PDB file of C-alpha atoms in Angstrom:
ATOM      1  CA  UNK O   1       8.361 -49.943 -47.282  1.00 52.00           C
ATOM      2  CA  UNK O   2      10.248 -47.000 -48.748  1.00 50.00           C
ATOM      3  CA  UNK O   3      11.918 -43.755 -47.736  1.00 53.00           C
ATOM      4  CA  UNK O   4      11.792 -40.380 -49.457  1.00 50.00           C
ATOM      5  CA  UNK O   5      15.039 -38.420 -48.996  1.00 46.00           C
ATOM      6  CA  UNK O   6      18.275 -37.746 -50.807  1.00 46.00           C
ATOM      7  CA  UNK O   7      19.705 -41.074 -49.649  1.00 45.00           C
ATOM      8  CA  UNK O   8      19.030 -44.170 -51.783  1.00 46.00           C
ATOM      9  CA  UNK O   9      16.041 -46.466 -51.274  1.00 45.00           C
ATOM     10  CA  UNK O  10      16.363 -48.918 -48.397  1.00 48.00           C
ATOM     11  CA  UNK O  11      18.159 -52.089 -49.415  1.00 52.00           C
ATOM     12  CA  UNK O  12      16.470 -54.878 -47.444  1.00 49.00           C
ATOM     13  CA  UNK O  13      19.508 -57.084 -47.942  1.00 47.00           C
ATOM     14  CA  UNK O  14      21.707 -54.627 -46.065  1.00 57.00           C
ATOM     15  CA  UNK O  15      22.645 -56.087 -42.696  1.00 68.00           C
ATOM     16  CA  UNK O  16      21.836 -52.834 -40.883  1.00 74.00           C
ATOM     17  CA  UNK O  17      18.177 -52.843 -41.860  1.00 73.00           C
ATOM     18  CA  UNK O  18      15.753 -55.561 -40.835  1.00 75.00           C
ATOM     19  CA  UNK O  19      11.990 -55.737 -41.453  1.00 72.00           C
ATOM     20  CA  UNK O  20      10.247 -58.203 -39.184  1.00 73.00           C
ATOM     21  CA  UNK O  21       6.496 -58.109 -39.661  1.00 71.00           C
ATOM     22  CA  UNK O  22       5.335 -54.653 -38.650  1.00 69.00           C
ATOM     23  CA  UNK O  23       8.756 -53.651 -37.239  1.00 73.00           C
ATOM     24  CA  UNK O  24      11.593 -51.873 -39.022  1.00 67.00           C
ATOM     25  CA  UNK O  25      14.958 -51.972 -37.240  1.00 74.00           C
ATOM     26  CA  UNK O  26      17.996 -49.959 -38.327  1.00 70.00           C
ATOM     27  CA  UNK O  27      21.252 -50.687 -36.493  1.00 67.00           C
ATOM     28  CA  UNK O  28      24.375 -48.483 -36.439  1.00 67.00           C
ATOM     29  CA  UNK O  29      22.184 -45.556 -37.355  1.00 67.00           C
ATOM     30  CA  UNK O  30      23.719 -42.421 -38.859  1.00 70.00           C
ATOM     31  CA  UNK O  31      22.462 -38.987 -39.860  1.00 69.00           C
ATOM     32  CA  UNK O  32      22.002 -40.236 -43.435  1.00 73.00           C
ATOM     33  CA  UNK O  33      19.200 -42.534 -42.203  1.00 70.00           C
ATOM     34  CA  UNK O  34      16.859 -39.692 -41.273  1.00 69.00           C
ATOM     35  CA  UNK O  35      14.048 -38.698 -43.626  1.00 76.00           C
ATOM     36  CA  UNK O  36      10.417 -39.471 -44.436  1.00 81.00           C
ATOM     37  CA  UNK O  37       9.566 -43.166 -44.327  1.00 75.00           C
ATOM     38  CA  UNK O  38       6.504 -44.598 -46.130  1.00 78.00           C
ATOM     39  CA  UNK O  39       4.880 -47.931 -45.227  1.00 78.00           C
ATOM     40  CA  UNK O  40       2.367 -49.376 -47.690  1.00 77.00           C
ATOM     41  CA  UNK O  41       0.317 -52.560 -47.630  1.00 77.00           C
ATOM     42  CA  UNK O  42      -1.373 -54.168 -50.655  1.00 80.00           C
ATOM     43  CA  UNK O  43      -4.016 -56.864 -51.066  1.00 80.00           C
ATOM     44  CA  UNK O  44      -6.096 -58.009 -54.034  1.00 78.00           C
ATOM     45  CA  UNK O  45      -8.946 -55.871 -52.752  1.00 80.00           C
ATOM     46  CA  UNK O  46      -7.293 -52.753 -51.357  1.00 81.00           C
ATOM     47  CA  UNK O  47      -4.101 -50.962 -50.384  1.00 83.00           C
ATOM     48  CA  UNK O  48      -3.092 -48.517 -47.665  1.00 80.00           C
ATOM     49  CA  UNK O  49      -0.079 -46.369 -46.907  1.00 78.00           C
ATOM     50  CA  UNK O  50       1.214 -44.111 -44.176  1.00 76.00           C
ATOM     51  CA  UNK O  51       4.278 -41.927 -43.773  1.00 80.00           C
ATOM     52  CA  UNK O  52       6.369 -40.781 -40.828  1.00 77.00           C
ATOM     53  CA  UNK O  53       9.275 -38.446 -40.263  1.00 73.00           C
ATOM     54  CA  UNK O  54      12.333 -40.085 -38.714  1.00 76.00           C
ATOM     55  CA  UNK O  55      14.782 -37.735 -37.040  1.00 76.00           C
ATOM     56  CA  UNK O  56      18.236 -38.928 -36.012  1.00 76.00           C
ATOM     57  CA  UNK O  57      19.883 -37.347 -32.965  1.00 80.00           C
ATOM     58  CA  UNK O  58      23.638 -37.186 -32.514  1.00 86.00           C
ATOM     59  CA  UNK O  59      26.283 -35.408 -30.465  1.00 92.00           C
ATOM     60  CA  UNK O  60      27.048 -31.871 -31.641  1.00 94.00           C
ATOM     61  CA  UNK O  61      29.807 -30.948 -34.022  1.00 95.00           C
ATOM     62  CA  UNK O  62      32.752 -29.218 -32.320  1.00 97.00           C
ATOM     63  CA  UNK O  63      32.604 -25.430 -31.926  1.00 97.00           C
ATOM     64  CA  UNK O  64      34.659 -23.433 -34.406  1.00 97.00           C
ATOM     65  CA  UNK O  65      36.552 -20.155 -34.882  1.00 97.00           C
ATOM     66  CA  UNK O  66      37.690 -19.459 -31.306  1.00 98.00           C
ATOM     67  CA  UNK O  67      38.997 -15.924 -30.860  1.00 97.00           C
ATOM     68  CA  UNK O  68      39.854 -13.436 -28.088  1.00 97.00           C
ATOM     69  CA  UNK O  69      38.740  -9.931 -27.199  1.00 96.00           C
ATOM     70  CA  UNK O  70      38.760  -7.672 -24.119  1.00 96.00           C
ATOM     71  CA  UNK O  71      42.217  -8.810 -23.066  1.00 96.00           C
ATOM     72  CA  UNK O  72      43.099  -7.880 -19.466  1.00 96.00           C
ATOM     73  CA  UNK O  73      45.911  -8.883 -17.102  1.00 96.00           C
ATOM     74  CA  UNK O  74      43.705 -11.448 -15.345  1.00 96.00           C
ATOM     75  CA  UNK O  75      40.864 -12.061 -17.772  1.00 97.00           C
ATOM     76  CA  UNK O  76      40.020 -12.419 -21.445  1.00 98.00           C
ATOM     77  CA  UNK O  77      36.810 -12.827 -23.438  1.00 98.00           C
ATOM     78  CA  UNK O  78      36.641 -16.025 -25.488  1.00 98.00           C
ATOM     79  CA  UNK O  79      34.099 -16.289 -28.324  1.00 98.00           C
ATOM     80  CA  UNK O  80      33.295 -19.173 -30.672  1.00 98.00           C
ATOM     81  CA  UNK O  81      30.780 -20.342 -33.290  1.00 97.00           C
ATOM     82  CA  UNK O  82      28.427 -23.230 -32.552  1.00 96.00           C
ATOM     83  CA  UNK O  83      28.637 -26.380 -34.640  1.00 95.00           C
ATOM     84  CA  UNK O  84      25.613 -28.359 -35.888  1.00 93.00           C
ATOM     85  CA  UNK O  85      23.587 -29.604 -32.901  1.00 93.00           C
ATOM     86  CA  UNK O  86      22.265 -32.585 -34.921  1.00 92.00           C
ATOM     87  CA  UNK O  87      18.636 -32.198 -33.845  1.00 88.00           C
ATOM     88  CA  UNK O  88      19.366 -31.965 -30.109  1.00 91.00           C
ATOM     89  CA  UNK O  89      19.725 -28.522 -28.570  1.00 93.00           C
ATOM     90  CA  UNK O  90      23.083 -27.728 -27.010  1.00 96.00           C
ATOM     91  CA  UNK O  91      22.633 -27.530 -23.234  1.00 96.00           C
ATOM     92  CA  UNK O  92      26.068 -26.190 -22.313  1.00 97.00           C
ATOM     93  CA  UNK O  93      29.628 -25.590 -23.426  1.00 98.00           C
ATOM     94  CA  UNK O  94      32.680 -26.723 -21.471  1.00 98.00           C
ATOM     95  CA  UNK O  95      35.737 -24.457 -21.704  1.00 98.00           C
ATOM     96  CA  UNK O  96      39.058 -26.186 -21.025  1.00 98.00           C
ATOM     97  CA  UNK O  97      42.556 -24.761 -20.757  1.00 97.00           C
ATOM     98  CA  UNK O  98      46.116 -26.008 -21.099  1.00 95.00           C
ATOM     99  CA  UNK O  99      49.117 -24.157 -19.693  1.00 92.00           C
ATOM    100  CA  UNK O 100      50.056 -25.709 -16.354  1.00 85.00           C
ATOM    101  CA  UNK O 101      53.829 -26.240 -16.568  1.00 83.00           C
ATOM    102  CA  UNK O 102      53.587 -28.941 -13.892  1.00 83.00           C
ATOM    103  CA  UNK O 103      51.378 -31.014 -16.237  1.00 85.00           C
ATOM    104  CA  UNK O 104      52.125 -29.956 -19.845  1.00 86.00           C
ATOM    105  CA  UNK O 105      49.637 -31.216 -22.396  1.00 89.00           C
ATOM    106  CA  UNK O 106      46.917 -31.848 -19.798  1.00 93.00           C
ATOM    107  CA  UNK O 107      43.595 -30.101 -20.461  1.00 96.00           C
ATOM    108  CA  UNK O 108      41.632 -28.970 -17.409  1.00 95.00           C
ATOM    109  CA  UNK O 109      38.083 -27.652 -17.128  1.00 97.00           C
ATOM    110  CA  UNK O 110      37.978 -23.912 -16.456  1.00 97.00           C
ATOM    111  CA  UNK O 111      34.265 -23.070 -16.675  1.00 97.00           C
ATOM    112  CA  UNK O 112      30.930 -24.019 -18.251  1.00 97.00           C
ATOM    113  CA  UNK O 113      28.597 -21.799 -20.299  1.00 97.00           C
ATOM    114  CA  UNK O 114      24.854 -22.139 -20.884  1.00 93.00           C
ATOM    115  CA  UNK O 115      24.028 -23.518 -24.319  1.00 85.00           C
ATOM    116  CA  UNK O 116      22.586 -20.385 -25.924  1.00 89.00           C
ATOM    117  CA  UNK O 117      25.737 -18.372 -25.182  1.00 95.00           C
ATOM    118  CA  UNK O 118      28.848 -18.583 -27.328  1.00 97.00           C
ATOM    119  CA  UNK O 119      31.037 -16.135 -25.417  1.00 97.00           C
ATOM    120  CA  UNK O 120      32.445 -15.911 -21.889  1.00 98.00           C
ATOM    121  CA  UNK O 121      34.915 -13.822 -19.870  1.00 98.00           C
ATOM    122  CA  UNK O 122      37.506 -16.194 -18.420  1.00 98.00           C
ATOM    123  CA  UNK O 123      39.280 -15.537 -15.077  1.00 97.00           C
ATOM    124  CA  UNK O 124      42.999 -16.118 -15.462  1.00 97.00           C
ATOM    125  CA  UNK O 125      46.068 -16.562 -13.265  1.00 96.00           C
ATOM    126  CA  UNK O 126      49.204 -14.476 -13.783  1.00 97.00           C
ATOM    127  CA  UNK O 127      52.339 -15.831 -15.462  1.00 96.00           C
ATOM    128  CA  UNK O 128      50.588 -18.541 -17.520  1.00 96.00           C
ATOM    129  CA  UNK O 129      50.689 -19.191 -21.274  1.00 95.00           C
ATOM    130  CA  UNK O 130      47.138 -20.355 -21.936  1.00 96.00           C
ATOM    131  CA  UNK O 131      45.436 -22.234 -24.734  1.00 97.00           C
ATOM    132  CA  UNK O 132      41.699 -22.923 -24.716  1.00 98.00           C
ATOM    133  CA  UNK O 133      39.307 -25.327 -26.370  1.00 98.00           C
ATOM    134  CA  UNK O 134      35.520 -25.705 -26.194  1.00 98.00           C
ATOM    135  CA  UNK O 135      33.287 -28.798 -26.044  1.00 98.00           C
ATOM    136  CA  UNK O 136      29.547 -28.691 -26.855  1.00 97.00           C
ATOM    137  CA  UNK O 137      27.092 -30.852 -24.886  1.00 97.00           C
ATOM    138  CA  UNK O 138      23.551 -31.981 -25.767  1.00 95.00           C
ATOM    139  CA  UNK O 139      21.268 -34.747 -24.482  1.00 93.00           C
ATOM    140  CA  UNK O 140      23.081 -37.317 -26.608  1.00 92.00           C
ATOM    141  CA  UNK O 141      26.555 -36.512 -25.318  1.00 94.00           C
ATOM    142  CA  UNK O 142      29.674 -34.407 -25.789  1.00 96.00           C
ATOM    143  CA  UNK O 143      31.187 -33.211 -29.031  1.00 96.00           C
ATOM    144  CA  UNK O 144      34.813 -33.642 -29.853  1.00 97.00           C
ATOM    145  CA  UNK O 145      36.886 -30.704 -28.567  1.00 98.00           C
ATOM    146  CA  UNK O 146      37.280 -27.707 -30.826  1.00 97.00           C
ATOM    147  CA  UNK O 147      40.617 -26.882 -32.329  1.00 97.00           C
ATOM    148  CA  UNK O 148      42.778 -25.116 -29.709  1.00 97.00           C
ATOM    149  CA  UNK O 149      42.740 -21.359 -29.628  1.00 97.00           C
ATOM    150  CA  UNK O 150      45.777 -19.176 -30.143  1.00 96.00           C
ATOM    151  CA  UNK O 151      47.989 -18.726 -27.094  1.00 95.00           C
ATOM    152  CA  UNK O 152      47.176 -16.040 -24.552  1.00 96.00           C
ATOM    153  CA  UNK O 153      49.909 -15.141 -22.060  1.00 96.00           C
ATOM    154  CA  UNK O 154      49.242 -13.299 -18.798  1.00 97.00           C
ATOM    155  CA  UNK O 155      51.848 -11.018 -17.169  1.00 97.00           C
ATOM    156  CA  UNK O 156      53.479 -11.953 -13.834  1.00 97.00           C
ATOM    157  CA  UNK O 157      52.386 -10.552 -10.469  1.00 97.00           C
ATOM    158  CA  UNK O 158      53.176 -10.909  -6.777  1.00 98.00           C
ATOM    159  CA  UNK O 159      51.705 -13.992  -5.062  1.00 97.00           C
ATOM    160  CA  UNK O 160      48.038 -13.857  -4.051  1.00 97.00           C
ATOM    161  CA  UNK O 161      48.348 -16.419  -1.263  1.00 97.00           C
ATOM    162  CA  UNK O 162      50.746 -17.959   1.214  1.00 97.00           C
ATOM    163  CA  UNK O 163      51.540 -21.619   1.922  1.00 96.00           C
ATOM    164  CA  UNK O 164      49.106 -23.687   3.959  1.00 95.00           C
ATOM    165  CA  UNK O 165      49.435 -26.606   6.383  1.00 95.00           C
ATOM    166  CA  UNK O 166      52.421 -25.215   8.297  1.00 95.00           C
ATOM    167  CA  UNK O 167      53.667 -27.873  10.697  1.00 94.00           C
ATOM    168  CA  UNK O 168      56.775 -29.012  12.572  1.00 91.00           C
ATOM    169  CA  UNK O 169      58.844 -32.155  12.709  1.00 85.00           C
ATOM    170  CA  UNK O 170      61.899 -32.862  14.855  1.00 80.00           C
ATOM    171  CA  UNK O 171      64.692 -35.419  15.082  1.00 77.00           C
ATOM    172  CA  UNK O 172      66.029 -34.098  18.413  1.00 84.00           C
ATOM    173  CA  UNK O 173      64.525 -32.241  21.403  1.00 82.00           C
ATOM    174  CA  UNK O 174      65.769 -28.686  20.696  1.00 84.00           C
ATOM    175  CA  UNK O 175      64.889 -28.629  17.029  1.00 87.00           C
ATOM    176  CA  UNK O 176      62.089 -27.384  14.771  1.00 90.00           C
ATOM    177  CA  UNK O 177      61.960 -28.625  11.187  1.00 92.00           C
ATOM    178  CA  UNK O 178      59.288 -26.302   9.826  1.00 95.00           C
ATOM    179  CA  UNK O 179      57.376 -27.650   6.820  1.00 96.00           C
ATOM    180  CA  UNK O 180      54.509 -26.403   4.638  1.00 97.00           C
ATOM    181  CA  UNK O 181      52.651 -27.193   1.427  1.00 96.00           C
ATOM    182  CA  UNK O 182      54.453 -25.470  -1.470  1.00 96.00           C
ATOM    183  CA  UNK O 183      52.497 -23.297  -3.876  1.00 96.00           C
ATOM    184  CA  UNK O 184      51.476 -25.020  -7.090  1.00 94.00           C
ATOM    185  CA  UNK O 185      52.636 -23.544 -10.386  1.00 93.00           C
ATOM    186  CA  UNK O 186      49.246 -21.923 -11.067  1.00 94.00           C
ATOM    187  CA  UNK O 187      49.498 -20.166  -7.663  1.00 96.00           C
ATOM    188  CA  UNK O 188      53.057 -18.834  -7.986  1.00 96.00           C
ATOM    189  CA  UNK O 189      52.069 -15.837 -10.182  1.00 97.00           C
ATOM    190  CA  UNK O 190      55.632 -15.124 -11.293  1.00 97.00           C
ATOM    191  CA  UNK O 191      59.264 -16.230 -11.518  1.00 96.00           C
ATOM    192  CA  UNK O 192      61.690 -16.630  -8.630  1.00 97.00           C
ATOM    193  CA  UNK O 193      59.370 -18.137  -6.017  1.00 97.00           C
ATOM    194  CA  UNK O 194      60.799 -18.208  -2.479  1.00 98.00           C
ATOM    195  CA  UNK O 195      59.446 -18.510   1.058  1.00 98.00           C
ATOM    196  CA  UNK O 196      60.207 -16.030   3.853  1.00 98.00           C
ATOM    197  CA  UNK O 197      60.053 -17.810   7.232  1.00 97.00           C
ATOM    198  CA  UNK O 198      59.963 -15.779  10.470  1.00 97.00           C
ATOM    199  CA  UNK O 199      59.784 -17.078  14.040  1.00 96.00           C
ATOM    200  CA  UNK O 200      60.194 -16.051  17.672  1.00 95.00           C
ATOM    201  CA  UNK O 201      59.423 -17.505  21.125  1.00 94.00           C
ATOM    202  CA  UNK O 202      55.751 -17.005  21.863  1.00 93.00           C
ATOM    203  CA  UNK O 203      55.143 -13.970  24.089  1.00 89.00           C
ATOM    204  CA  UNK O 204      58.818 -13.020  24.281  1.00 89.00           C
ATOM    205  CA  UNK O 205      59.762  -9.311  23.789  1.00 91.00           C
ATOM    206  CA  UNK O 206      62.333 -10.112  21.094  1.00 92.00           C
ATOM    207  CA  UNK O 207      62.708  -9.424  17.377  1.00 94.00           C
ATOM    208  CA  UNK O 208      61.493 -11.917  14.808  1.00 95.00           C
ATOM    209  CA  UNK O 209      64.216 -14.105  13.328  1.00 95.00           C
ATOM    210  CA  UNK O 210      63.995 -14.563   9.566  1.00 95.00           C
ATOM    211  CA  UNK O 211      65.298 -16.772   6.787  1.00 96.00           C
ATOM    212  CA  UNK O 212      64.375 -17.076   3.098  1.00 97.00           C
ATOM    213  CA  UNK O 213      64.430 -20.478   1.363  1.00 97.00           C
ATOM    214  CA  UNK O 214      63.531 -21.863  -2.058  1.00 96.00           C
ATOM    215  CA  UNK O 215      62.277 -25.256  -0.891  1.00 95.00           C
ATOM    216  CA  UNK O 216      59.420 -25.977   1.533  1.00 95.00           C
ATOM    217  CA  UNK O 217      61.294 -26.872   4.725  1.00 95.00           C
ATOM    218  CA  UNK O 218      63.538 -25.054   7.231  1.00 95.00           C
ATOM    219  CA  UNK O 219      65.523 -26.408  10.207  1.00 93.00           C
ATOM    220  CA  UNK O 220      65.708 -24.167  13.284  1.00 92.00           C
ATOM    221  CA  UNK O 221      67.587 -24.964  16.524  1.00 91.00           C
ATOM    222  CA  UNK O 222      66.022 -23.682  19.755  1.00 89.00           C
ATOM    223  CA  UNK O 223      67.425 -23.220  23.297  1.00 88.00           C
ATOM    224  CA  UNK O 224      64.479 -24.897  25.030  1.00 84.00           C
ATOM    225  CA  UNK O 225      62.647 -28.210  24.721  1.00 84.00           C
ATOM    226  CA  UNK O 226      58.983 -28.200  23.709  1.00 85.00           C
ATOM    227  CA  UNK O 227      58.802 -24.413  23.836  1.00 90.00           C
ATOM    228  CA  UNK O 228      56.021 -22.632  21.901  1.00 93.00           C
ATOM    229  CA  UNK O 229      57.031 -20.452  18.951  1.00 94.00           C
ATOM    230  CA  UNK O 230      55.108 -18.089  16.705  1.00 95.00           C
ATOM    231  CA  UNK O 231      55.904 -18.967  13.090  1.00 97.00           C
ATOM    232  CA  UNK O 232      54.978 -17.260   9.798  1.00 97.00           C
ATOM    233  CA  UNK O 233      55.607 -18.360   6.209  1.00 98.00           C
ATOM    234  CA  UNK O 234      55.155 -15.875   3.354  1.00 98.00           C
ATOM    235  CA  UNK O 235      55.424 -16.482  -0.404  1.00 98.00           C
ATOM    236  CA  UNK O 236      57.546 -14.030  -2.393  1.00 98.00           C
ATOM    237  CA  UNK O 237      58.660 -13.809  -6.022  1.00 97.00           C
ATOM    238  CA  UNK O 238      60.443 -11.319  -8.268  1.00 97.00           C
ATOM    239  CA  UNK O 239      57.315  -9.145  -8.429  1.00 97.00           C
ATOM    240  CA  UNK O 240      56.778  -8.827  -4.670  1.00 97.00           C
ATOM    241  CA  UNK O 241      55.415 -10.489  -1.560  1.00 97.00           C
ATOM    242  CA  UNK O 242      52.198 -12.327  -0.820  1.00 97.00           C
ATOM    243  CA  UNK O 243      49.677 -11.047   1.753  1.00 97.00           C
ATOM    244  CA  UNK O 244      50.684 -10.655   5.406  1.00 96.00           C
ATOM    245  CA  UNK O 245      50.838 -14.222   6.733  1.00 96.00           C
ATOM    246  CA  UNK O 246      48.946 -15.476   9.760  1.00 94.00           C
ATOM    247  CA  UNK O 247      51.024 -16.676  12.697  1.00 95.00           C
ATOM    248  CA  UNK O 248      50.783 -20.312  13.802  1.00 96.00           C
ATOM    249  CA  UNK O 249      52.007 -21.859  17.049  1.00 95.00           C
ATOM    250  CA  UNK O 250      54.603 -24.615  16.784  1.00 93.00           C
ATOM    251  CA  UNK O 251      56.638 -26.371  19.494  1.00 91.00           C
ATOM    252  CA  UNK O 252      60.341 -27.139  19.452  1.00 86.00           C
ATOM    253  CA  UNK O 253      60.985 -30.866  19.541  1.00 76.00           C
ATOM    254  CA  UNK O 254      57.361 -31.583  18.654  1.00 68.00           C
ATOM    255  CA  UNK O 255      56.748 -35.146  17.405  1.00 62.00           C
ATOM    256  CA  UNK O 256      60.245 -36.141  18.542  1.00 60.00           C
ATOM    257  CA  UNK O 257      60.202 -39.684  19.951  1.00 56.00           C
ATOM    258  CA  UNK O 258      62.373 -39.858  23.069  1.00 50.00           C
ATOM    259  CA  UNK O 259      62.617 -43.649  23.102  1.00 42.00           C
ATOM    260  CA  UNK O 260      65.974 -45.316  22.550  1.00 44.00           C
ATOM    261  CA  UNK O 261      67.737 -48.458  23.726  1.00 41.00           C
ATOM    262  CA  UNK O 262      64.542 -49.835  25.288  1.00 40.00           C
ATOM    263  CA  UNK O 263      64.470 -46.963  27.765  1.00 43.00           C
ATOM    264  CA  UNK O 264      61.817 -44.400  28.506  1.00 42.00           C
ATOM    265  CA  UNK O 265      62.630 -40.747  28.859  1.00 44.00           C
ATOM    266  CA  UNK O 266      60.640 -37.613  29.435  1.00 45.00           C
ATOM    267  CA  UNK O 267      60.876 -33.923  30.154  1.00 45.00           C
ATOM    268  CA  UNK O 268      59.234 -31.140  32.107  1.00 42.00           C
ATOM    269  CA  UNK O 269      59.188 -27.546  30.827  1.00 41.00           C
ATOM    270  CA  UNK O 270      58.145 -24.578  32.979  1.00 39.00           C
ATOM    271  CA  UNK O 271      58.357 -21.793  30.374  1.00 39.00           C
ATOM    272  CA  UNK O 272      55.731 -19.088  30.760  1.00 38.00           C
ATOM    273  CA  UNK O 273      55.000 -20.427  34.291  1.00 35.00           C
ATOM    274  CA  UNK O 274      53.103 -23.371  32.856  1.00 38.00           C
ATOM    275  CA  UNK O 275      53.831 -26.990  33.665  1.00 39.00           C
ATOM    276  CA  UNK O 276      54.360 -29.181  30.618  1.00 39.00           C
ATOM    277  CA  UNK O 277      55.358 -32.761  31.106  1.00 39.00           C
ATOM    278  CA  UNK O 278      55.713 -35.776  28.910  1.00 40.00           C
ATOM    279  CA  UNK O 279      56.539 -39.292  29.975  1.00 37.00           C
ATOM    280  CA  UNK O 280      57.201 -42.085  27.507  1.00 38.00           C
ATOM    281  CA  UNK O 281      56.866 -45.737  28.410  1.00 37.00           C
ATOM    282  CA  UNK O 282      58.540 -48.747  26.779  1.00 36.00           C
ATOM    283  CA  UNK O 283      58.376 -52.353  28.049  1.00 36.00           C
ATOM    284  CA  UNK O 284      57.192 -51.190  31.470  1.00 37.00           C
ATOM    285  CA  UNK O 285      60.470 -49.348  32.178  1.00 38.00           C
ATOM    286  CA  UNK O 286      60.313 -45.777  33.510  1.00 37.00           C
ATOM    287  CA  UNK O 287      63.112 -43.244  33.750  1.00 40.00           C
ATOM    288  CA  UNK O 288      62.981 -39.492  34.323  1.00 41.00           C
ATOM    289  CA  UNK O 289      65.497 -36.903  33.164  1.00 44.00           C
ATOM    290  CA  UNK O 290      64.923 -33.431  34.693  1.00 44.00           C
ATOM    291  CA  UNK O 291      65.639 -30.357  32.560  1.00 44.00           C
TER     292      UNK O 291
END
């Protein structure tokens, strides 16, 4: 048994290589083990030989030479050079980015690219200092990441969206503690993020009340118990305001538990000519407090 390649002849004493009858086993295989292998048999009367090509597959080498072109405020073209695929065609590239100030040093997947392409236009968020890296994938597995690209910084802009999940909490009947999910760093688009909160009694011919806060909660006192209010929350920063927010309906005193000292209390509200009543029960005791 022999091999014809630049590597040395097989050493049968090497622990990686075992010949057992008609079987040749190579453990911990590497790219240096590929080549043309010849198997020959000899007797006193005759001899025979056959050859075969052994190809070793491996994960690709990392892509190289990342560079930018077509720089825009919210996009950039990233191009790279493919590394050696090691006898297994590259099926796709994974483009990752780093730049989220909430999680510095964490690489996140941004997009994937089909294997024959080595360039892509990347959609970007404003007010982010990006770095990119690329990973090649073939049927064996993933390459190591490429070396990071140079930094690419996008300019700030007004917010593109407003907070979601607007809700109310209360610790007393005539109170609204308005809460919402704050925008993540990658959604803020610029410095100086604040939230403009506006509210008014639902259906009332009055002006909207307004307050601007930097956190994601606002306490509002109301004259009525469990009265419906129209509420809006809009994101703003130093570059401008987010889109016009949608109004949501919240109730003063909502989620407030009127149960104290083992007593039950309740209320009735007749605003807007509608009957709203709530009765709370504790240890089979009932009490009623009219408005």
